[in-house]
Structure formats: C-alpha cells, structure tokens
Amino acid sequence: MLEIKNLHASVEEKDILKGINLEVKPGEVHAIMGPNGSGKSTLASVIAGKEEFEVEKGSISLNGEDLEELAPEERAHKGIFLSFQYPVEIPGVSVTNFMKTAINESRKARGLDDMPANQMLKLIREKSEMLEIDRKFLSRSLNEGFSGGEKKRNEIFQMAMMEPKLAILDETDSGLDIDALRIVANGVNKLRSKDNAIIVITHYQRLLEYIVPDFVHVLHDGKIVKSGTKELALELEDKGYDWIKQETVV
Amino acid sequence: MAYTEEELKKELETKEYEYGFYTDIESDTFPKGLSEDIVIAISQKKQEPEWMTEWRLEAFRVWKEMEEPEWANVNYDKPNFQDISYYSAPNKKPKYNSLDEVDPELLDTFKRLGISLDEQKKLAGVAVDIVMDSVSVATTFKKTLAEKGIIFCSISEAIQEHPELVKKYIGTVVPRKDNFYAALNSAVFSDGSFCYIPKGVRCPMELSTYFRINQAGTGQFERTLVIADEGSYVSYLEGCTAPSRDENQLHAAVVELIALDDAEIKYSTVQNWFPGDKDGKGGVFNFVTKRGLCETNAKISWTQVETGSAVTWKYPSCVLKGDNSIGEFYSIAVTNNFQQADTGTKMIHLGKNTKSTIISKGISAGQSQNSYRGLVQVNSRAENARNFSQCDSLLMGNKCGAHTFPYIEAKNKTAQIEHEATTSKIGEDQIFYCNQRGIDTEKAIALIVNGFSKEVLNKLPMEFAVEAQKLLEISLEGSVG
C-alpha cells in the first residue's frame, strides 16, 4: 500500500530525513519509535504533504501512485489520514460541520454527490457511539476549549468518519491519561481491518500495549536504524534509546 | 429662540416661494455640478410639494458651509462635487437584449450565489419578459401588505401619497445638518424606500424578496425611512448579494428608522458594491448615515454584511431614547485587495434600563485596511444602562490592517459597559489541518471565515444567510496564495 524509498527531506535547508525505506501492506500496523528530534513527526508531515518540507530525494507512493505532485488535500482524497499531535482550533466551526465539509469534499473529488443528510447523521451516530463520544461534543467548535484527551479522541472520531486507507497517528498518546488512552486505543483497534493500514508514531511503548503493532521501526537521526516485531518495543522500553544510539555508532 | 418647528412649517406654507426660478432641463440626466438651481430642478422633476423643495434647499445651504470629514481611518482622493451629475432618470432602458451579452464573469458570480435566471436578468439589466414570476410575486406581496395597512413604496411616492407621515418623520433621526454627507443626501436624494407599519401590526413577511426584485438598481443618493408604529414589528432587508457594477463612484445614502413604543425593527443589509480592481483602481465610495430611534420598550437591530466598495464609511446607530429600549448592532466587514472600511456603530443611551449589544467581525485580506469605530454613550439620566461590545478581527496575510477605535462615554454611575476585542490570523497550521482532511485552501478559508462570522450570520434572515455565506467565500477568493 505505502512504499517509501530512500526518502530525504529537509526544512529550511536543514536535513531531517536522511534515507527512509518503508513498506506498509494492507492490514498491517507499523509503529515508528524514536527519541525526540529523530524525525518521526517530519515523516508524518511529509507523507501528508505539508508544504514547508522539501523532498530532496527518493519517493513516496500509495498503491503504486507517486504522491510527489499531489497537494495535501489530494492525498487526503486518496485515503491518507493524519491524526495530529497538536490538533488546531477552528472557532465557530462545529465538529459536525467540519466533518460534513471534509467528507463531501472528498466525495466531490471522487465524482460523487454530497452525502445525503440522513446518511451523514446515521454515520455520525454510529461512529460516535463506537468511540463513546457524547453527542453534545459534536456541536462544539472544533477543538476550541477541548481538553488534551478530547482533542485526541476527536482526531480518532474523524479517522472513523473518513475511513482512510492509511492512517498515521502522530503521538496520539501524548497528553493522555490511562483511561483516555484506553478509549482512544480501543477506537483505533475497532477501525483496524484487512484493507487498511495504520502507522503509529510514538515515543513510548505504553500505547503499543493497547494497539499491538505487526512491526516496530526505530528512527534515529533521520534513518530507520532497526526494525523488528513488537518485542523490539519492549526491548527499547527496557534498554532505552541510548542502546540504539550506541549500537548505530558502533 | 422660541421658534418651534410648527411655526416654521406655517411660515413656509404662507410665504411666497422666494426662489421662483428654476432651470428647466429636458434631458434625463442633469448637467454636472450642484447649485440651488439643480436642487430645485430635482425637486421639480419629481413633482414634489413646496415644503419638500424648501427642505432640500435648506439642506443644501447647510451643506455648502460644511467640510468633508477627515477623521475616518481611510485615504482617498476626495470627490469633486461639482463634477457629478445629481440626477438621472430612474427608468433606464435595458442595457442588454439577452444574457449572452452580459459579462460572463458577472454571470458566473450570479450562478454561484444561487440567483435565479429571471433575477439574474433583472440584476444585470437585461430586458425581461412581461410574464415573469417576480412580477406576479411582487403584486401578491403588495396585496398582502395592503390588507394589513402596511405602506411600502418609494420615498417619492410617499412624498406624494403620504406627505403627513414623511413630513412628520423625515430628518428627525438624521437631521439635515448631521454631517456632510447626510446634508448632501438631504439636498439631492434621488429616491429610496418608505415603509410604515401601523399600530400593533406584525409585518407578515421579510420585506426582502420584494425589495430585491424591485430595487435591484439602487440610486446614488438613496433615502430610506422606516416607521414602526406602536407595538408593530418589521424585518427589512436592504441590498443584494449580487455584485453591483455601478458607474456612480460616490454613494451617500441616509436611512432613518423610527421604532415607536413597543415596536421592533430588524434591519439587515448586504452591501456588495464594486470594490475596485485588484490594483485598487476604481470602486465605489460608500458614505452612509444610518440611525434609528427607539421609544419606550422599542428595539432596533442592525445587521450588516459589508463586502463591497473601495471606501466605506458607515455607522448604523441607535438612539435609545425610551426607557427599556434595546439597540443591537451585528456586523461583518470584509476588506480585500486595496479596500478600506471604517465602520461601526453608535449606541446612545438616553432612557432608563436601556440595553445595547455590539458584535463586530472585521476580516481583512490583501492590502486592505479595516477599522471598527464605535461609540457607547450613557447619558446622565440613563439609569442602569448596559452595553456589551465584542470586536473581533481576522487577518489574512501580512499586508493588511485591522484597527479598533472604541469610544466610551459614561455619565451615569449605574452604567455597566463591557468591551471585548480579539485579533487573530488565519494560520498555516489551520489551513494544513483542513487540507489534510481533504478540504482545499479556498474552501478552508471560507470555512474558517464563516466560523469566525457565525454569530452575525445567524442574525440574518435564513435565505439571505446562505447567500451571504457564499458571498464571503467569493469576496475572499485568491486572498491566500
């Protein structure tokens, strides 16, 4: 599904990603771990197409289609979803209205008419129940005055609504207490299927107890320095990132 | 001097008309320039009674002594008032024979605003078949209104048909000498609307659809007078979301609202005059005086969406004269490219327990300048007056400006006045967030701007709110690149 080959990317002429290779197949969950500043969030932004990042070398393709020339919204229309580490506030725009706009824009891109209102309502009801979201919450302005947990849960709600092919969860666990973490992780697990793929970006192993990955990759200084199965995450937890750093120096 | 208005009126009635000469002009457009002769000629042309002619002349004399105001936060080359023609015939022939001849860009905008084909023709100045929906609709409206005793007609018609009402109220809220442009308007107003709602009558429809159909081509110096008699209610809609490509550069309208005891007037405006091109060339100067007077328990709400004009100078105000009266002002002002807007309101609290609310949303893009200017004045006798003001500015890009000039004058210790102001910028992060959800940048801006303006959009009549929303979208197109 997702194929990243020798990806080099920079921001303001500073090299961040220095040759990433990654392949994600349908139905798989990949975890990307690594110390602060290793390039985890940059990788997420580059896949989503954020313009301030410059792709210097290499390629990203989704289902065989090169993404380089595609604008962020076009990538979204192709089924890429990014759950933001810091979701932004949009005052006066309700969660419902935002989702309605997002879904209809994506439908438009695929040559479909707007989703009928009753179908939209049904979808909202279904997904909010699945994620244990209070319906009152959906009429509030997007992320405005939301707690950290509410913001992250809202991201997962949007993921559920958009039904992406590839979802990237960027530090979804940061700022969550254990109860919120469990709810968010349960939501993600319910959304797992053999047709979609998920990349979980995280600093800690904690989240991976709930969202169990098929593969774990360790990012360090813009490169994937180690890949393995879920046991690698435990080993990391045990030995810390210094272990990886030392190993790569050697 | 104990010289009452009544005495003045008597004197005028008995006095021989001392300016017994006028220029007889046959053509439909008067020569350029302004003089007493021109003022008299306008009045003659409209077959006005003598008191009206005299009223205009007095305004002209006052205007001659006045200077153009310079305090507003706008810069422009002052119009040459002697280089303007002050009258042209209202019923021009259609400019085009079919829609095919109309500028396709204009038609595209109409289409996107969701304006019907017949209305498009009317607005663009295309000849319309006699059998057209809107004509019969207008007739039906007129009948319904007449049954309730509501008078709704042009001000010229009202001067002929209902002189007692016009005479009693015109100039009582915006006196001729109020300001430079009000004086000019009083002298030369070409036409406008008149509305009277009798005691206890609730106007059964928004006076909007009718208005849009019939007043699409508005004049350069409009004059509007709305009187809501005791216990009555009216919702009035002025303007049009459709772009108005008017050839007149200067527009100076006056609107007076009178809400008698227990009456309520809701006055909504959408202004979309030609704003000038992308380089700031051309565009309309819009210098408007709008004011309403509230008697006891009366309420006036002004709602405005201002997206057009090169220069806007406009402060819809409320004089809260009666006890327990309420004034509201809800405004969205959008400026893009080189537009300049200095707009806001005045809430004058005279009566006890009077309340006012001000919600102003300014959106600036391009290299435009957007100023809010508002006065909250609490008189010494206005016990327990309350005001709440909220002024929010949204900036797009780095070259535009947003300014807030709040003036507060409280002369009564019991007054409660609150003022809140915020300034924010549409951030790249917000745009990217929307992009990531499949929403392109234009649509994202529209979404953010609509969210920002929601409190005001909600105050507009339903069908108009939808159009206004689209209008905001179109006005800001290409503002973030």
XYZ file of C-alpha atoms in Angstrom, chain B:
481
model
C -35.162 81.483 20.401
C -38.623 80.093 20.961
C -39.242 79.232 17.402
C -40.872 75.862 17.059
C -40.930 73.538 14.141
C -44.673 74.036 13.795
C -44.207 77.749 13.411
C -41.557 77.176 10.813
C -43.859 74.956 8.847
C -46.632 77.555 8.941
C -44.276 80.203 7.812
C -43.157 78.104 4.904
C -46.713 77.422 3.894
C -47.739 81.067 3.827
C -44.544 82.511 2.495
C -44.258 83.153 -1.185
C -41.648 80.982 -2.700
C -38.745 83.317 -2.960
C -36.685 81.276 -5.336
C -39.252 81.388 -8.039
C -36.964 80.394 -10.780
C -35.562 77.095 -11.796
C -33.584 75.685 -14.620
C -35.814 73.815 -16.934
C -33.876 70.788 -18.009
C -35.393 68.466 -20.518
C -32.777 65.767 -20.667
C -32.902 62.747 -18.404
C -29.512 63.431 -16.950
C -28.735 66.757 -15.410
C -25.554 68.665 -16.189
C -22.727 68.166 -13.759
C -22.440 70.306 -10.690
C -24.534 71.293 -7.705
C -26.337 74.553 -7.072
C -29.676 75.711 -5.704
C -30.997 75.539 -9.249
C -30.113 71.886 -9.502
C -31.710 71.122 -6.155
C -34.883 72.869 -7.231
C -34.777 71.076 -10.555
C -34.537 67.667 -8.885
C -37.486 68.503 -6.704
C -39.473 69.778 -9.696
C -38.633 66.746 -11.740
C -40.130 64.615 -9.010
C -43.130 66.919 -8.746
C -42.585 67.403 -5.064
C -44.650 69.723 -2.907
C -43.118 73.030 -1.963
C -42.283 72.034 1.624
C -40.067 69.278 0.280
C -38.272 71.611 -2.108
C -37.660 74.024 0.730
C -36.463 71.183 2.953
C -33.943 70.207 0.307
C -32.783 73.780 -0.201
C -32.187 74.251 3.496
C -30.086 71.095 3.452
C -28.115 72.409 0.506
C -27.403 75.695 2.292
C -26.181 73.819 5.335
C -24.059 71.509 3.189
C -22.355 74.433 1.429
C -20.996 75.596 4.774
C -19.753 72.151 5.797
C -16.452 70.459 5.243
C -15.855 66.869 4.292
C -14.975 64.861 7.379
C -11.402 63.674 7.644
C -11.366 61.775 10.927
C -12.045 58.354 9.436
C -9.131 55.953 9.017
C -9.330 55.961 5.238
C -7.373 57.613 2.449
C -8.806 58.526 -0.910
C -8.924 61.357 -3.379
C -11.874 63.476 -2.412
C -14.631 63.525 -4.968
C -15.138 66.733 -6.876
C -18.723 67.518 -6.006
C -19.082 69.827 -8.985
C -18.092 67.023 -11.322
C -21.040 64.806 -10.501
C -24.395 64.691 -12.178
C -27.036 64.709 -9.456
C -29.955 63.309 -11.332
C -30.533 60.716 -13.953
C -33.810 59.216 -14.951
C -34.652 56.175 -12.840
C -36.124 54.015 -15.588
C -33.242 53.370 -17.899
C -33.714 51.113 -20.853
C -32.285 47.656 -20.507
C -28.622 47.608 -21.337
C -28.711 44.203 -22.989
C -31.154 42.191 -25.022
C -30.184 38.812 -23.673
C -27.969 37.235 -21.031
C -25.496 36.244 -23.756
C -24.363 39.855 -23.965
C -23.585 40.137 -20.246
C -20.058 39.812 -18.885
C -19.613 36.054 -18.305
C -17.665 36.697 -15.109
C -20.661 38.503 -13.645
C -22.986 35.698 -14.645
C -20.680 33.171 -13.094
C -20.864 35.016 -9.798
C -24.655 35.139 -10.007
C -24.718 31.433 -10.610
C -22.522 30.713 -7.654
C -24.666 32.859 -5.417
C -27.637 30.774 -6.488
C -29.607 33.628 -8.024
C -32.466 32.589 -10.320
C -32.252 33.180 -14.041
C -35.005 35.775 -14.067
C -33.400 37.652 -11.254
C -30.033 37.477 -12.973
C -31.544 39.220 -15.954
C -33.067 41.908 -13.816
C -29.854 42.497 -11.922
C -27.667 42.626 -14.984
C -30.043 44.963 -16.749
C -31.368 42.570 -19.344
C -34.802 43.094 -20.851
C -37.261 40.780 -19.107
C -40.436 39.276 -20.474
C -43.577 40.820 -19.117
C -44.917 37.488 -17.930
C -42.366 36.795 -15.273
C -42.752 35.182 -11.905
C -41.322 38.054 -9.975
C -43.888 40.492 -11.303
C -46.798 38.432 -10.071
C -44.968 37.700 -6.846
C -44.487 41.413 -6.303
C -48.171 42.047 -6.923
C -49.165 39.365 -4.448
C -46.863 40.863 -1.853
C -48.325 44.297 -2.366
C -51.823 42.966 -1.833
C -50.929 41.120 1.358
C -49.202 44.181 2.747
C -52.076 46.498 1.835
C -54.527 44.257 3.701
C -52.553 44.849 6.876
C -52.408 48.585 6.246
C -48.659 48.453 5.661
C -47.326 51.137 3.394
C -44.299 50.091 1.400
C -43.352 52.235 -1.547
C -40.671 54.502 -2.938
C -39.980 57.618 -0.954
C -41.013 59.746 -3.938
C -44.381 58.029 -3.939
C -44.658 58.504 -0.191
C -43.989 62.233 -0.516
C -46.961 62.404 -2.906
C -49.301 59.931 -1.235
C -48.448 60.159 2.458
C -46.983 63.615 2.938
C -48.189 63.827 6.553
C -46.034 60.851 7.560
C -42.973 61.899 5.586
C -43.206 65.465 6.831
C -43.557 64.316 10.413
C -40.582 61.977 10.442
C -38.048 62.801 7.736
C -34.914 64.304 9.194
C -35.993 63.651 12.776
C -33.401 60.948 13.367
C -30.736 62.113 10.953
C -31.085 65.899 10.829
C -30.029 67.626 7.656
C -27.089 69.230 9.362
C -25.986 65.970 10.976
C -22.938 65.558 8.789
C -21.547 66.480 5.399
C -22.925 63.503 3.510
C -26.286 63.485 5.267
C -26.704 67.146 4.283
C -25.746 66.352 0.699
C -28.182 63.454 0.597
C -30.969 65.598 2.053
C -30.468 68.127 -0.717
C -30.251 65.797 -3.686
C -31.651 62.364 -2.750
C -32.892 60.731 -5.879
C -35.139 58.072 -4.470
C -35.322 55.360 -1.875
C -37.852 53.482 0.161
C -40.558 54.282 2.601
C -42.170 51.869 4.974
C -44.881 52.341 7.574
C -46.191 49.583 9.800
C -49.415 50.509 11.577
C -50.024 50.080 15.300
C -49.889 46.525 16.541
C -49.215 45.027 13.118
C -46.614 42.378 12.655
C -45.355 42.526 9.094
C -46.105 39.024 7.783
C -43.001 38.704 5.590
C -39.429 39.767 5.387
C -39.506 42.880 3.273
C -36.689 41.378 1.334
C -37.723 39.331 -1.656
C -39.949 42.121 -2.792
C -37.168 44.578 -2.295
C -34.615 42.565 -4.180
C -36.859 42.231 -7.157
C -37.884 45.824 -7.296
C -34.951 47.801 -6.099
C -32.087 45.970 -7.736
C -30.763 49.120 -9.333
C -30.372 51.421 -6.381
C -29.584 55.068 -6.722
C -26.602 57.102 -5.876
C -28.283 59.120 -3.130
C -30.843 56.825 -1.590
C -33.077 57.851 1.222
C -34.906 55.331 3.344
C -37.463 55.989 6.035
C -38.956 53.174 8.095
C -41.592 53.881 10.719
C -42.814 51.133 13.007
C -45.833 52.390 14.900
C -46.596 51.315 18.473
C -46.355 47.601 19.080
C -45.528 46.726 15.480
C -42.755 44.581 14.028
C -40.915 44.601 10.734
C -37.868 42.864 9.325
C -36.380 44.801 6.485
C -33.651 43.756 4.136
C -31.637 46.120 2.050
C -29.128 45.481 -0.666
C -28.169 42.496 -2.611
C -25.506 39.840 -2.574
C -25.192 40.186 -6.313
C -22.275 42.368 -7.334
C -23.369 45.857 -8.255
C -21.312 47.330 -11.023
C -22.498 50.840 -10.594
C -20.986 53.621 -12.625
C -21.507 56.164 -9.882
C -18.439 56.499 -7.792
C -19.959 58.314 -4.862
C -22.801 56.843 -2.864
C -24.203 58.744 0.089
C -27.343 57.172 1.465
C -29.366 58.078 4.529
C -31.506 55.599 6.423
C -33.778 56.636 9.273
C -35.632 54.157 11.450
C -38.283 55.109 13.941
C -39.475 52.480 16.389
C -42.338 53.876 18.465
C -43.340 52.417 21.859
C -43.067 48.609 21.991
C -42.153 48.379 18.300
C -39.321 46.356 16.819
C -37.338 46.895 13.639
C -34.823 44.432 12.315
C -32.800 45.971 9.517
C -30.396 43.792 7.559
C -28.019 44.977 4.900
C -25.781 43.238 2.455
C -23.578 45.638 0.603
C -21.598 44.429 -2.375
C -20.774 47.495 -4.435
C -17.889 47.352 -6.842
C -14.743 47.332 -4.649
C -12.284 48.393 -7.327
C -9.967 46.084 -9.193
C -7.044 44.101 -7.813
C -4.755 47.113 -8.133
C -7.144 49.332 -6.241
C -8.389 51.245 -9.244
C -11.999 52.347 -9.385
C -14.588 51.247 -6.915
C -17.408 52.924 -5.083
C -17.095 55.401 -2.206
C -19.836 54.471 0.202
C -20.560 57.195 2.776
C -23.729 56.248 4.572
C -25.608 57.625 7.540
C -27.928 55.143 9.227
C -29.622 55.778 12.509
C -32.613 54.531 14.400
C -34.636 55.998 17.225
C -36.157 53.772 19.896
C -39.052 54.944 22.014
C -40.141 53.161 25.217
C -39.635 49.357 25.140
C -38.727 49.528 21.476
C -35.963 47.552 19.834
C -33.816 48.124 16.775
C -31.346 45.571 15.387
C -28.913 46.427 12.664
C -27.240 43.525 10.898
C -24.817 44.225 8.124
C -22.557 42.279 5.823
C -20.223 44.668 4.063
C -18.052 43.185 1.371
C -18.016 45.757 -1.388
C -16.970 49.376 -2.043
C -13.479 50.797 -2.282
C -14.054 53.071 0.705
C -16.763 52.508 3.302
C -17.749 54.995 5.967
C -20.757 53.754 7.819
C -22.051 53.669 11.403
C -25.574 52.322 11.815
C -26.600 53.711 15.197
C -29.327 53.568 17.782
C -30.661 56.402 19.890
C -32.166 54.632 22.884
C -34.475 57.407 23.907
C -37.254 55.470 25.580
C -36.911 53.571 28.854
C -36.173 49.828 28.476
C -35.337 50.217 24.831
C -32.805 47.922 23.138
C -30.270 48.560 20.404
C -28.251 45.891 18.607
C -25.532 46.022 16.015
C -24.173 42.932 14.298
C -21.610 43.463 11.614
C -19.309 41.602 9.283
C -16.991 43.803 7.274
C -14.703 42.195 4.740
C -11.937 44.070 3.002
C -9.655 42.616 0.365
C -7.088 43.976 -2.100
C -6.986 47.769 -1.561
C -10.381 48.228 0.062
C -10.754 50.476 3.083
C -13.554 50.280 5.597
C -14.190 52.435 8.634
C -17.381 51.113 10.111
C -19.060 50.565 13.442
C -21.916 51.967 15.413
C -23.099 54.473 17.989
C -25.281 53.444 20.879
C -26.701 56.491 22.615
C -28.334 55.564 25.919
C -30.810 58.231 26.993
C -33.579 56.236 28.680
C -33.504 54.143 31.841
C -32.712 50.411 31.702
C -31.617 50.692 28.112
C -29.532 47.878 26.687
C -27.224 47.627 23.725
C -25.191 44.851 22.150
C -22.430 45.286 19.599
C -20.864 42.341 17.782
C -18.414 43.366 15.109
C -16.388 40.997 12.946
C -13.763 42.526 10.710
C -11.955 40.412 8.136
C -9.005 41.928 6.318
C -7.092 40.425 3.434
C -4.780 41.637 0.703
C -3.515 45.152 1.393
C -6.774 46.381 2.805
C -7.472 48.383 5.953
C -10.394 47.509 8.169
C -11.381 49.711 11.113
C -14.044 49.328 13.740
C -15.163 52.626 15.240
C -17.835 52.560 17.866
C -19.275 54.926 20.445
C -21.145 53.861 23.540
C -22.597 56.893 25.267
C -24.533 56.737 28.506
C -26.387 59.900 29.365
C -26.655 61.178 32.940
C -30.345 60.235 33.156
C -29.864 56.731 31.761
C -30.047 54.708 34.980
C -28.960 51.068 34.722
C -27.845 51.269 31.128
C -25.994 48.211 29.903
C -23.757 47.620 26.957
C -21.797 44.665 25.736
C -19.357 45.113 22.867
C -17.279 42.496 21.155
C -14.943 43.371 18.310
C -13.069 40.571 16.619
C -10.620 40.992 13.794
C -9.314 38.302 11.498
C -6.241 38.954 9.401
C -5.132 37.129 6.293
C -1.584 37.651 5.139
C 0.916 40.241 6.303
C -0.039 43.314 4.341
C -3.486 44.146 5.640
C -4.509 46.071 8.732
C -7.188 45.794 11.413
C -7.906 48.684 13.753
C -10.310 49.161 16.630
C -11.398 52.570 17.888
C -13.830 52.155 20.762
C -15.165 55.328 22.417
C -16.950 55.044 25.729
C -18.622 57.995 27.453
C -20.491 57.141 30.626
C -22.113 59.915 32.603
C -24.161 57.724 34.899
C -22.573 55.676 37.660
C -25.008 52.796 37.327
C -23.900 52.036 33.774
C -22.415 48.628 33.023
C -20.218 48.596 29.967
C -18.213 45.649 28.728
C -15.826 45.671 25.839
C -14.013 42.658 24.458
C -11.681 42.647 21.500
C -9.609 39.968 19.811
C -7.335 39.859 16.819
C -6.366 36.627 15.158
C -4.762 35.465 11.993
C -5.652 32.558 9.770
C -2.682 30.326 10.385
C -0.901 27.978 8.021
C -1.481 25.266 10.594
C -5.244 25.752 10.381
C -5.106 25.593 6.603
C -2.939 22.477 6.602
C -5.238 20.811 9.095
C -8.187 21.408 6.759
C -6.132 20.352 3.714
C -5.277 17.103 5.448
C -8.983 16.427 5.860
C -9.464 16.830 2.102
C -10.568 20.480 2.173
C -8.707 22.684 -0.293
C -7.292 26.053 0.725
C -10.073 28.244 -0.724
C -12.712 26.148 0.970
C -10.696 26.066 4.189
C -10.574 29.854 4.305
C -14.294 30.014 3.648
C -14.895 27.573 6.471
C -12.693 29.471 8.919
C -14.194 32.834 7.932
C -17.733 31.503 8.234
C -16.930 30.108 11.646
C -15.497 33.444 12.667
C -18.585 35.291 11.417
C -21.164 32.803 12.629
C -22.633 34.889 15.438
C -23.505 37.600 12.935
C -24.548 35.360 10.039
C -27.034 33.743 12.407
C -28.796 37.086 12.771
C -29.594 37.340 9.086
C -32.896 36.125 7.670
C -32.478 32.468 6.761
C -32.474 32.559 2.964
C -30.165 35.516 2.999
C -27.676 33.990 5.411
C -26.951 31.255 2.900
C -26.241 33.765 0.164
C -24.179 35.921 2.483
C -22.064 32.911 3.359
C -21.321 32.283 -0.296
C -20.620 35.953 -0.760
C -17.950 35.887 1.948
C -16.363 32.976 0.159
C -16.307 34.774 -3.182
C -15.058 38.060 -1.716
C -12.011 36.398 -0.248
C -11.088 34.254 -3.216
C -7.422 34.349 -4.062
C -6.577 36.193 -0.857
C -4.194 33.496 0.372
C -1.875 32.134 -2.266
